């Protein structure tokens, strides 16, 4: 598992390139914030988290527990979910707006177009909405 990346994943890179092309400027993985969010937009006091469906236990077609070492994986995924919940609560308590973009929104049978995802993120950043989630259909 040491070869699994937590930063610069494909979904995160797609978001970064698209939002940057739209003129948004952000910080990456700010370790001063709880959970070191993937994209931090200080101007909008907002963060975007790009979550992989497997590692964060998303309830979608991309998530399935492995057949071997099932208890290990179940415990690991449940722990990841608990950490995600604590992180989002800590960010909101610190006054940050939080948005989660799930991997299934970008790939798989229910994916959205990248333009739809970027438009949704851009309009959310410019609005006063506090929390939103983008997931596949």
Short mmCIF file of N, CA, C and O in Angstrom, two decimals:
data_model
loop_
_atom_site.label_atom_id
_atom_site.label_comp_id
_atom_site.label_asym_id
_atom_site.label_seq_id
_atom_site.Cartn_x
_atom_site.Cartn_y
_atom_site.Cartn_z
N UNK A 1 0.81 -1.21 0.00
CA UNK A 1 0.00 0.00 0.00
C UNK A 1 0.85 1.26 0.00
O UNK A 1 0.32 2.35 -0.19
N UNK A 2 2.16 1.11 0.19
CA UNK A 2 3.00 2.30 0.21
C UNK A 2 3.06 2.96 -1.16
O UNK A 2 3.43 4.12 -1.27
N UNK A 3 2.69 2.21 -2.20
CA UNK A 3 2.71 2.77 -3.55
C UNK A 3 1.44 3.53 -3.91
O UNK A 3 1.35 4.14 -4.96
N UNK A 4 0.45 3.51 -3.02
CA UNK A 4 -0.81 4.20 -3.28
C UNK A 4 -0.62 5.69 -3.00
O UNK A 4 -0.18 6.08 -1.92
N UNK A 5 -0.98 6.50 -3.98
CA UNK A 5 -0.80 7.95 -3.83
C UNK A 5 -1.99 8.57 -3.11
O UNK A 5 -3.14 8.22 -3.36
N UNK A 6 -1.71 9.53 -2.25
CA UNK A 6 -2.76 10.29 -1.59
C UNK A 6 -2.86 11.69 -2.18
O UNK A 6 -3.82 12.41 -1.95
N UNK A 7 -1.86 12.05 -2.95
CA UNK A 7 -1.82 13.38 -3.58
C UNK A 7 -1.61 13.19 -5.07
O UNK A 7 -1.07 12.18 -5.52
N UNK A 8 -2.01 14.21 -5.83
CA UNK A 8 -1.82 14.22 -7.28
C UNK A 8 -2.44 13.01 -7.97
O UNK A 8 -1.89 12.46 -8.93
N UNK A 9 -3.61 12.59 -7.51
CA UNK A 9 -4.32 11.50 -8.15
C UNK A 9 -4.95 12.01 -9.45
O UNK A 9 -5.07 13.21 -9.66
N UNK A 10 -5.37 11.10 -10.30
CA UNK A 10 -5.97 11.51 -11.58
C UNK A 10 -7.18 12.41 -11.39
O UNK A 10 -7.27 13.47 -12.02
N UNK A 11 -8.15 12.02 -10.52
CA UNK A 11 -9.31 12.92 -10.33
C UNK A 11 -8.90 14.30 -9.82
O UNK A 11 -9.42 15.32 -10.27
N UNK A 12 -7.95 14.33 -8.90
CA UNK A 12 -7.50 15.62 -8.36
C UNK A 12 -6.83 16.46 -9.44
O UNK A 12 -7.08 17.66 -9.55
N UNK A 13 -6.00 15.83 -10.26
CA UNK A 13 -5.30 16.57 -11.31
C UNK A 13 -6.28 17.12 -12.35
O UNK A 13 -6.11 18.23 -12.84
N UNK A 14 -7.32 16.36 -12.67
CA UNK A 14 -8.33 16.84 -13.62
C UNK A 14 -9.03 18.08 -13.06
O UNK A 14 -9.25 19.05 -13.78
N UNK A 15 -9.38 18.03 -11.78
CA UNK A 15 -10.01 19.18 -11.14
C UNK A 15 -9.07 20.38 -11.13
O UNK A 15 -9.48 21.50 -11.45
N UNK A 16 -7.83 20.15 -10.74
CA UNK A 16 -6.87 21.25 -10.66
C UNK A 16 -6.68 21.93 -12.01
O UNK A 16 -6.73 23.16 -12.10
N UNK A 17 -6.48 21.13 -13.05
CA UNK A 17 -6.26 21.71 -14.38
C UNK A 17 -7.48 22.50 -14.85
O UNK A 17 -7.36 23.60 -15.38
N UNK A 18 -8.65 21.90 -14.66
CA UNK A 18 -9.87 22.56 -15.11
C UNK A 18 -10.17 23.85 -14.37
O UNK A 18 -10.51 24.86 -14.98
N UNK A 19 -10.07 23.83 -13.05
CA UNK A 19 -10.36 25.03 -12.26
C UNK A 19 -9.31 26.12 -12.50
O UNK A 19 -9.64 27.30 -12.54
N UNK A 20 -8.07 25.71 -12.67
CA UNK A 20 -7.02 26.69 -12.97
C UNK A 20 -7.28 27.36 -14.32
O UNK A 20 -7.14 28.57 -14.47
N UNK A 21 -7.71 26.56 -15.30
CA UNK A 21 -8.02 27.11 -16.63
C UNK A 21 -9.19 28.09 -16.57
O UNK A 21 -9.27 29.02 -17.37
N UNK A 22 -10.10 27.89 -15.59
CA UNK A 22 -11.23 28.80 -15.42
C UNK A 22 -10.84 30.06 -14.65
O UNK A 22 -11.68 30.94 -14.43
N UNK A 23 -9.59 30.14 -14.21
CA UNK A 23 -9.11 31.35 -13.54
C UNK A 23 -9.08 31.27 -12.03
O UNK A 23 -8.75 32.26 -11.37
N UNK A 24 -9.39 30.13 -11.45
CA UNK A 24 -9.35 29.99 -9.99
C UNK A 24 -7.92 29.69 -9.55
O UNK A 24 -7.21 28.91 -10.17
N UNK A 25 -7.53 30.32 -8.47
CA UNK A 25 -6.20 30.09 -7.90
C UNK A 25 -6.39 29.46 -6.53
O UNK A 25 -7.28 29.83 -5.77
N UNK A 26 -5.52 28.53 -6.20
CA UNK A 26 -5.71 27.75 -4.98
C UNK A 26 -4.37 27.29 -4.44
O UNK A 26 -3.35 27.35 -5.11
N UNK A 27 -4.41 26.82 -3.21
CA UNK A 27 -3.26 26.18 -2.59
C UNK A 27 -3.49 24.68 -2.62
O UNK A 27 -4.63 24.22 -2.60
N UNK A 28 -2.42 23.94 -2.60
CA UNK A 28 -2.52 22.48 -2.60
C UNK A 28 -2.14 21.92 -1.25
O UNK A 28 -1.13 22.32 -0.67
N UNK A 29 -2.96 21.03 -0.73
CA UNK A 29 -2.64 20.24 0.46
C UNK A 29 -2.09 21.10 1.61
O UNK A 29 -0.99 20.86 2.11
N UNK A 30 -2.84 22.09 2.01
CA UNK A 30 -2.42 23.00 3.08
C UNK A 30 -2.41 22.25 4.41
O UNK A 30 -3.45 21.90 4.95
N UNK A 31 -1.22 22.01 4.93
CA UNK A 31 -1.09 21.21 6.15
C UNK A 31 -1.50 21.98 7.40
O UNK A 31 -1.59 21.39 8.47
N UNK A 32 -1.78 23.26 7.27
CA UNK A 32 -2.26 24.03 8.41
C UNK A 32 -3.74 23.76 8.68
O UNK A 32 -4.24 24.08 9.76
N UNK A 33 -4.43 23.21 7.70
CA UNK A 33 -5.86 22.93 7.84
C UNK A 33 -6.09 21.47 8.20
O UNK A 33 -5.30 20.60 7.82
N UNK A 34 -7.19 21.18 8.91
CA UNK A 34 -7.48 19.79 9.27
C UNK A 34 -7.62 18.91 8.03
O UNK A 34 -8.29 19.28 7.07
N UNK A 35 -6.94 17.77 8.04
CA UNK A 35 -7.05 16.81 6.95
C UNK A 35 -6.29 17.16 5.69
O UNK A 35 -6.41 16.46 4.69
N UNK A 36 -5.53 18.22 5.68
CA UNK A 36 -4.80 18.70 4.50
C UNK A 36 -5.63 18.57 3.22
O UNK A 36 -5.40 17.70 2.40
N UNK A 37 -6.63 19.43 3.06
CA UNK A 37 -7.54 19.34 1.91
C UNK A 37 -6.78 19.43 0.58
O UNK A 37 -5.73 20.06 0.49
N UNK A 38 -7.35 18.78 -0.44
CA UNK A 38 -6.70 18.72 -1.75
C UNK A 38 -6.55 20.10 -2.37
O UNK A 38 -5.47 20.46 -2.83
N UNK A 39 -7.62 20.87 -2.43
CA UNK A 39 -7.59 22.20 -3.02
C UNK A 39 -8.15 23.20 -2.02
O UNK A 39 -9.25 23.03 -1.51
N UNK A 40 -7.39 24.24 -1.74
CA UNK A 40 -7.80 25.27 -0.78
C UNK A 40 -7.91 26.60 -1.52
O UNK A 40 -6.94 27.03 -2.16
N UNK A 41 -9.07 27.22 -1.44
CA UNK A 41 -9.34 28.50 -2.09
C UNK A 41 -9.50 29.58 -1.02
O UNK A 41 -10.62 29.85 -0.57
N UNK A 42 -8.40 30.21 -0.58
CA UNK A 42 -8.48 31.19 0.50
C UNK A 42 -9.40 32.36 0.17
O UNK A 42 -10.11 32.85 1.05
N UNK A 43 -9.41 32.81 -1.07
CA UNK A 43 -10.23 33.94 -1.48
C UNK A 43 -11.72 33.67 -1.23
O UNK A 43 -12.47 34.56 -0.86
N UNK A 44 -12.12 32.41 -1.41
CA UNK A 44 -13.53 32.03 -1.24
C UNK A 44 -13.79 31.33 0.09
O UNK A 44 -14.90 30.92 0.38
N UNK A 45 -12.75 31.18 0.89
CA UNK A 45 -12.79 30.47 2.16
C UNK A 45 -13.48 29.11 1.98
O UNK A 45 -14.45 28.77 2.66
N UNK A 46 -12.96 28.37 0.99
CA UNK A 46 -13.56 27.09 0.61
C UNK A 46 -12.47 26.06 0.32
O UNK A 46 -11.34 26.42 -0.04
N UNK A 47 -12.82 24.79 0.49
CA UNK A 47 -11.93 23.69 0.15
C UNK A 47 -12.69 22.68 -0.70
O UNK A 47 -13.90 22.53 -0.55
N UNK A 48 -11.97 22.02 -1.58
CA UNK A 48 -12.54 20.94 -2.37
C UNK A 48 -11.73 19.69 -2.09
O UNK A 48 -10.50 19.70 -2.16
N UNK A 49 -12.44 18.63 -1.77
CA UNK A 49 -11.83 17.34 -1.50
C UNK A 49 -12.14 16.41 -2.67
O UNK A 49 -13.31 16.23 -3.03
N UNK A 50 -11.12 15.84 -3.29
CA UNK A 50 -11.32 14.87 -4.37
C UNK A 50 -11.15 13.48 -3.76
O UNK A 50 -10.04 13.07 -3.41
N UNK A 51 -12.27 12.77 -3.60
CA UNK A 51 -12.25 11.48 -2.92
C UNK A 51 -12.36 10.32 -3.90
O UNK A 51 -13.20 10.33 -4.80
N UNK A 52 -11.51 9.32 -3.69
CA UNK A 52 -11.62 8.07 -4.43
C UNK A 52 -12.71 7.22 -3.78
O UNK A 52 -12.77 7.11 -2.55
N UNK A 53 -13.56 6.63 -4.58
CA UNK A 53 -14.71 5.89 -4.06
C UNK A 53 -14.30 4.68 -3.22
O UNK A 53 -14.94 4.38 -2.21
N UNK A 54 -13.24 3.98 -3.62
CA UNK A 54 -12.82 2.82 -2.84
C UNK A 54 -12.25 3.23 -1.49
O UNK A 54 -12.69 2.75 -0.45
N UNK A 55 -11.30 4.12 -1.48
CA UNK A 55 -10.59 4.46 -0.25
C UNK A 55 -11.47 5.18 0.76
O UNK A 55 -11.22 5.11 1.97
N UNK A 56 -12.50 5.86 0.30
CA UNK A 56 -13.36 6.60 1.22
C UNK A 56 -14.71 5.93 1.41
O UNK A 56 -15.62 6.49 2.01
N UNK A 57 -14.87 4.72 0.88
CA UNK A 57 -16.06 3.91 1.12
C UNK A 57 -17.34 4.53 0.61
O UNK A 57 -18.37 4.48 1.29
N UNK A 58 -17.31 5.07 -0.59
CA UNK A 58 -18.50 5.70 -1.16
C UNK A 58 -19.52 4.64 -1.56
O UNK A 58 -19.16 3.57 -2.05
N UNK A 59 -20.78 4.94 -1.36
CA UNK A 59 -21.84 4.01 -1.68
C UNK A 59 -22.21 4.16 -3.17
O UNK A 59 -23.17 4.84 -3.51
N UNK A 60 -21.40 3.55 -4.05
CA UNK A 60 -21.62 3.65 -5.49
C UNK A 60 -21.13 2.37 -6.15
O UNK A 60 -20.62 1.46 -5.49
N UNK A 61 -21.24 2.33 -7.45
CA UNK A 61 -20.86 1.13 -8.19
C UNK A 61 -19.35 0.89 -8.23
O UNK A 61 -18.90 -0.21 -8.52
N UNK A 62 -18.55 1.89 -7.92
CA UNK A 62 -17.09 1.72 -7.94
C UNK A 62 -16.54 1.13 -6.64
O UNK A 62 -15.38 0.72 -6.60
N UNK A 63 -17.35 1.11 -5.60
CA UNK A 63 -16.86 0.59 -4.31
C UNK A 63 -17.33 -0.84 -4.10
O UNK A 63 -18.51 -1.15 -4.20
N UNK A 64 -16.35 -1.71 -3.81
CA UNK A 64 -16.65 -3.09 -3.46
C UNK A 64 -15.52 -3.58 -2.56
O UNK A 64 -14.34 -3.38 -2.90
N UNK A 65 -15.87 -4.18 -1.45
CA UNK A 65 -14.85 -4.71 -0.56
C UNK A 65 -14.14 -5.87 -1.25
O UNK A 65 -14.80 -6.70 -1.89
N UNK A 66 -12.83 -5.97 -1.12
CA UNK A 66 -12.11 -7.10 -1.71
C UNK A 66 -12.54 -8.42 -1.08
O UNK A 66 -12.97 -8.47 0.07
N UNK A 67 -12.40 -9.49 -1.83
CA UNK A 67 -12.79 -10.82 -1.35
C UNK A 67 -11.81 -11.39 -0.34
O UNK A 67 -12.19 -12.23 0.49
N UNK A 68 -10.56 -10.96 -0.37
CA UNK A 68 -9.58 -11.44 0.59
C UNK A 68 -9.35 -10.37 1.66
O UNK A 68 -9.44 -9.17 1.39
N UNK A 69 -9.06 -10.84 2.86
CA UNK A 69 -8.80 -9.95 4.00
C UNK A 69 -9.94 -8.93 4.18
O UNK A 69 -9.72 -7.75 4.41
N UNK A 70 -11.15 -9.41 4.10
CA UNK A 70 -12.33 -8.55 4.14
C UNK A 70 -12.41 -7.75 5.43
O UNK A 70 -12.73 -6.56 5.39
N UNK A 71 -12.11 -8.37 6.56
CA UNK A 71 -12.20 -7.65 7.84
C UNK A 71 -11.18 -6.51 7.90
O UNK A 71 -11.48 -5.44 8.41
N UNK A 72 -9.98 -6.76 7.41
CA UNK A 72 -8.96 -5.71 7.37
C UNK A 72 -9.47 -4.51 6.58
O UNK A 72 -9.38 -3.37 7.02
N UNK A 73 -9.99 -4.79 5.38
CA UNK A 73 -10.45 -3.71 4.51
C UNK A 73 -11.68 -3.01 5.08
O UNK A 73 -11.80 -1.80 4.99
N UNK A 74 -12.59 -3.77 5.67
CA UNK A 74 -13.77 -3.15 6.27
C UNK A 74 -13.36 -2.19 7.37
O UNK A 74 -13.84 -1.05 7.44
N UNK A 75 -12.43 -2.61 8.23
CA UNK A 75 -11.95 -1.76 9.32
C UNK A 75 -11.25 -0.52 8.77
O UNK A 75 -11.48 0.59 9.25
N UNK A 76 -10.42 -0.72 7.75
CA UNK A 76 -9.69 0.40 7.16
C UNK A 76 -10.64 1.42 6.55
O UNK A 76 -10.50 2.62 6.77
N UNK A 77 -11.62 0.96 5.79
CA UNK A 77 -12.57 1.87 5.14
C UNK A 77 -13.43 2.59 6.18
O UNK A 77 -13.67 3.80 6.06
N UNK A 78 -13.86 1.89 7.21
CA UNK A 78 -14.65 2.52 8.27
C UNK A 78 -13.83 3.59 8.99
O UNK A 78 -14.34 4.66 9.32
N UNK A 79 -12.56 3.31 9.21
CA UNK A 79 -11.68 4.29 9.84
C UNK A 79 -11.51 5.51 8.93
O UNK A 79 -11.55 6.65 9.39
N UNK A 80 -11.35 5.27 7.64
CA UNK A 80 -11.23 6.39 6.69
C UNK A 80 -12.49 7.25 6.70
O UNK A 80 -12.42 8.48 6.67
N UNK A 81 -13.67 6.61 6.75
CA UNK A 81 -14.93 7.35 6.79
C UNK A 81 -15.02 8.20 8.06
O UNK A 81 -15.48 9.35 8.02
N UNK A 82 -14.59 7.63 9.18
CA UNK A 82 -14.63 8.37 10.45
C UNK A 82 -13.69 9.57 10.39
O UNK A 82 -14.03 10.68 10.85
N UNK A 83 -12.51 9.38 9.84
CA UNK A 83 -11.54 10.49 9.70
C UNK A 83 -12.12 11.56 8.79
O UNK A 83 -12.01 12.76 9.07
N UNK A 84 -12.77 11.15 7.68
CA UNK A 84 -13.39 12.12 6.76
C UNK A 84 -14.44 12.95 7.48
O UNK A 84 -14.50 14.17 7.31
N UNK A 85 -15.28 12.31 8.28
CA UNK A 85 -16.35 13.02 9.00
C UNK A 85 -15.75 14.02 9.99
O UNK A 85 -16.20 15.17 10.08
N UNK A 86 -14.73 13.60 10.74
CA UNK A 86 -14.08 14.50 11.70
C UNK A 86 -13.41 15.67 10.98
O UNK A 86 -13.49 16.81 11.44
N UNK A 87 -12.77 15.38 9.86
CA UNK A 87 -12.08 16.42 9.10
C UNK A 87 -13.07 17.46 8.60
O UNK A 87 -12.85 18.66 8.73
N UNK A 88 -14.17 17.00 8.00
CA UNK A 88 -15.16 17.94 7.47
C UNK A 88 -15.78 18.77 8.59
O UNK A 88 -16.00 19.97 8.41
N UNK A 89 -16.04 18.16 9.72
CA UNK A 89 -16.59 18.90 10.86
C UNK A 89 -15.60 19.95 11.35
O UNK A 89 -15.97 21.10 11.60
N UNK A 90 -14.32 19.57 11.45
CA UNK A 90 -13.29 20.52 11.90
C UNK A 90 -13.14 21.68 10.91
O UNK A 90 -12.99 22.83 11.32
N UNK A 91 -13.21 21.38 9.62
CA UNK A 91 -13.11 22.44 8.62
C UNK A 91 -14.29 23.39 8.72
O UNK A 91 -14.13 24.61 8.68
N UNK A 92 -15.50 22.84 8.85
CA UNK A 92 -16.70 23.69 8.96
C UNK A 92 -16.65 24.51 10.24
O UNK A 92 -17.02 25.68 10.24
N UNK A 93 -16.20 23.91 11.33
CA UNK A 93 -16.10 24.64 12.60
C UNK A 93 -15.08 25.78 12.50
O UNK A 93 -15.21 26.78 13.20
N UNK A 94 -14.08 25.61 11.64
CA UNK A 94 -13.07 26.66 11.43
C UNK A 94 -13.55 27.71 10.43
O UNK A 94 -12.81 28.64 10.13
N UNK A 95 -14.77 27.55 9.92
CA UNK A 95 -15.34 28.54 9.03
C UNK A 95 -15.13 28.29 7.55
O UNK A 95 -15.40 29.16 6.73
N UNK A 96 -14.65 27.12 7.19
CA UNK A 96 -14.40 26.79 5.78
C UNK A 96 -15.63 26.13 5.17
O UNK A 96 -16.32 25.37 5.83
N UNK A 97 -15.86 26.41 3.90
CA UNK A 97 -16.90 25.73 3.14
C UNK A 97 -16.26 24.50 2.52
O UNK A 97 -15.13 24.56 2.04
N UNK A 98 -16.99 23.38 2.52
CA UNK A 98 -16.41 22.11 2.10
C UNK A 98 -17.22 21.53 0.94
O UNK A 98 -18.45 21.48 1.00
N UNK A 99 -16.52 21.07 -0.07
CA UNK A 99 -17.16 20.40 -1.20
C UNK A 99 -16.38 19.12 -1.48
O UNK A 99 -15.16 19.12 -1.49
N UNK A 100 -17.11 18.04 -1.71
CA UNK A 100 -16.50 16.76 -2.02
C UNK A 100 -16.85 16.39 -3.45
O UNK A 100 -18.01 16.41 -3.83
N UNK A 101 -15.85 16.05 -4.23
CA UNK A 101 -16.06 15.56 -5.59
C UNK A 101 -15.61 14.10 -5.59
O UNK A 101 -14.46 13.79 -5.32
N UNK A 102 -16.56 13.21 -5.85
CA UNK A 102 -16.29 11.78 -5.82
C UNK A 102 -15.75 11.29 -7.16
O UNK A 102 -16.10 11.80 -8.22
N UNK A 103 -14.94 10.27 -7.09
CA UNK A 103 -14.34 9.66 -8.28
C UNK A 103 -15.42 9.19 -9.26
O UNK A 103 -15.26 9.29 -10.48
N UNK A 104 -16.55 8.68 -8.75
CA UNK A 104 -17.61 8.16 -9.62
C UNK A 104 -18.26 9.27 -10.45
O UNK A 104 -18.93 8.99 -11.45
N UNK A 105 -18.06 10.52 -10.06
CA UNK A 105 -18.58 11.63 -10.87
C UNK A 105 -17.73 11.81 -12.12
O UNK A 105 -18.20 12.38 -13.10
N UNK A 106 -16.48 11.32 -12.08
CA UNK A 106 -15.56 11.52 -13.20
C UNK A 106 -15.34 10.28 -14.05
O UNK A 106 -14.86 10.39 -15.17
N UNK A 107 -15.63 9.13 -13.49
CA UNK A 107 -15.45 7.90 -14.26
C UNK A 107 -16.51 6.89 -13.87
O UNK A 107 -17.17 7.01 -12.86
N UNK A 108 -16.68 5.90 -14.72
CA UNK A 108 -17.68 4.88 -14.45
C UNK A 108 -18.96 5.14 -15.22
O UNK A 108 -19.08 6.11 -15.98
N UNK A 109 -19.93 4.28 -14.99
CA UNK A 109 -21.15 4.35 -15.81
C UNK A 109 -22.02 5.56 -15.52
O UNK A 109 -22.78 5.97 -16.37
N UNK A 110 -21.95 6.16 -14.37
CA UNK A 110 -22.78 7.31 -14.04
C UNK A 110 -22.04 8.63 -14.08
O UNK A 110 -22.48 9.62 -13.50
N UNK A 111 -20.90 8.67 -14.77
CA UNK A 111 -20.06 9.87 -14.74
C UNK A 111 -20.75 11.07 -15.38
O UNK A 111 -21.61 10.95 -16.23
N UNK A 112 -20.30 12.22 -14.93
CA UNK A 112 -20.74 13.49 -15.49
C UNK A 112 -19.63 13.99 -16.41
O UNK A 112 -18.48 13.57 -16.30
N UNK A 113 -19.96 14.91 -17.28
CA UNK A 113 -18.90 15.47 -18.12
C UNK A 113 -18.02 16.37 -17.25
O UNK A 113 -18.48 16.93 -16.24
N UNK A 114 -16.78 16.50 -17.65
CA UNK A 114 -15.86 17.33 -16.87
C UNK A 114 -16.36 18.77 -16.84
O UNK A 114 -16.20 19.46 -15.84
N UNK A 115 -16.98 19.20 -17.91
CA UNK A 115 -17.54 20.55 -17.97
C UNK A 115 -18.63 20.74 -16.91
O UNK A 115 -18.68 21.78 -16.25
N UNK A 116 -19.48 19.72 -16.73
CA UNK A 116 -20.54 19.81 -15.71
C UNK A 116 -19.93 19.91 -14.31
O UNK A 116 -20.39 20.70 -13.48
N UNK A 117 -18.93 19.10 -14.07
CA UNK A 117 -18.28 19.10 -12.75
C UNK A 117 -17.62 20.44 -12.48
O UNK A 117 -17.78 21.02 -11.41
N UNK A 118 -16.88 20.94 -13.46
CA UNK A 118 -16.18 22.22 -13.28
C UNK A 118 -17.16 23.37 -13.14
O UNK A 118 -16.94 24.27 -12.31
N UNK A 119 -18.25 23.36 -13.91
CA UNK A 119 -19.27 24.41 -13.78
C UNK A 119 -19.90 24.38 -12.39
O UNK A 119 -20.12 25.43 -11.78
N UNK A 120 -20.19 23.17 -11.89
CA UNK A 120 -20.78 23.05 -10.56
C UNK A 120 -19.82 23.57 -9.49
O UNK A 120 -20.22 24.29 -8.57
N UNK A 121 -18.54 23.22 -9.61
CA UNK A 121 -17.54 23.70 -8.65
C UNK A 121 -17.38 25.21 -8.73
O UNK A 121 -17.32 25.89 -7.70
N UNK A 122 -17.32 25.74 -9.94
CA UNK A 122 -17.14 27.19 -10.11
C UNK A 122 -18.32 27.96 -9.55
O UNK A 122 -18.14 28.96 -8.84
N UNK A 123 -19.53 27.51 -9.83
CA UNK A 123 -20.70 28.23 -9.31
C UNK A 123 -20.78 28.10 -7.80
O UNK A 123 -21.18 29.04 -7.11
N UNK A 124 -20.37 26.95 -7.26
CA UNK A 124 -20.37 26.78 -5.81
C UNK A 124 -19.34 27.72 -5.17
O UNK A 124 -19.62 28.34 -4.14
N UNK A 125 -18.15 27.81 -5.77
CA UNK A 125 -17.13 28.69 -5.21
C UNK A 125 -17.59 30.14 -5.17
O UNK A 125 -17.33 30.85 -4.20
N UNK A 126 -18.27 30.58 -6.20
CA UNK A 126 -18.72 31.96 -6.28
C UNK A 126 -19.97 32.24 -5.44
O UNK A 126 -20.30 33.40 -5.21
N UNK A 127 -20.64 31.20 -4.98
CA UNK A 127 -21.86 31.38 -4.19
C UNK A 127 -21.54 31.40 -2.70
O UNK A 127 -20.37 31.30 -2.31
N UNK A 128 -22.59 31.48 -1.91
CA UNK A 128 -22.42 31.43 -0.45
C UNK A 128 -22.79 30.07 0.12
O UNK A 128 -22.83 29.90 1.34
N UNK A 129 -23.07 29.10 -0.73
CA UNK A 129 -23.46 27.77 -0.27
C UNK A 129 -22.35 27.18 0.59
O UNK A 129 -21.17 27.32 0.28
N UNK A 130 -22.74 26.50 1.65
CA UNK A 130 -21.73 26.02 2.58
C UNK A 130 -21.17 24.66 2.22
O UNK A 130 -19.98 24.43 2.30
N UNK A 131 -22.02 23.72 1.82
CA UNK A 131 -21.54 22.37 1.62
C UNK A 131 -22.25 21.73 0.45
O UNK A 131 -23.45 21.92 0.26
N UNK A 132 -21.51 20.99 -0.34
CA UNK A 132 -22.12 20.33 -1.49
C UNK A 132 -21.27 19.12 -1.86
O UNK A 132 -20.09 19.07 -1.56
N UNK A 133 -21.90 18.17 -2.52
CA UNK A 133 -21.23 16.94 -2.90
C UNK A 133 -21.53 16.67 -4.37
O UNK A 133 -22.67 16.80 -4.80
N UNK A 134 -20.52 16.31 -5.12
CA UNK A 134 -20.72 15.93 -6.52
C UNK A 134 -20.45 14.44 -6.62
O UNK A 134 -19.36 13.98 -6.28
N UNK A 135 -21.45 13.72 -7.09
CA UNK A 135 -21.31 12.29 -7.24
C UNK A 135 -21.88 11.90 -8.59
O UNK A 135 -22.63 12.63 -9.18
N UNK A 136 -21.49 10.72 -9.04
CA UNK A 136 -22.00 10.20 -10.31
C UNK A 136 -23.49 9.95 -10.23
O UNK A 136 -24.07 9.86 -9.15
N UNK A 137 -24.11 9.83 -11.38
CA UNK A 137 -25.57 9.64 -11.42
C UNK A 137 -25.96 8.22 -11.16
O UNK A 137 -25.34 7.31 -11.39
#
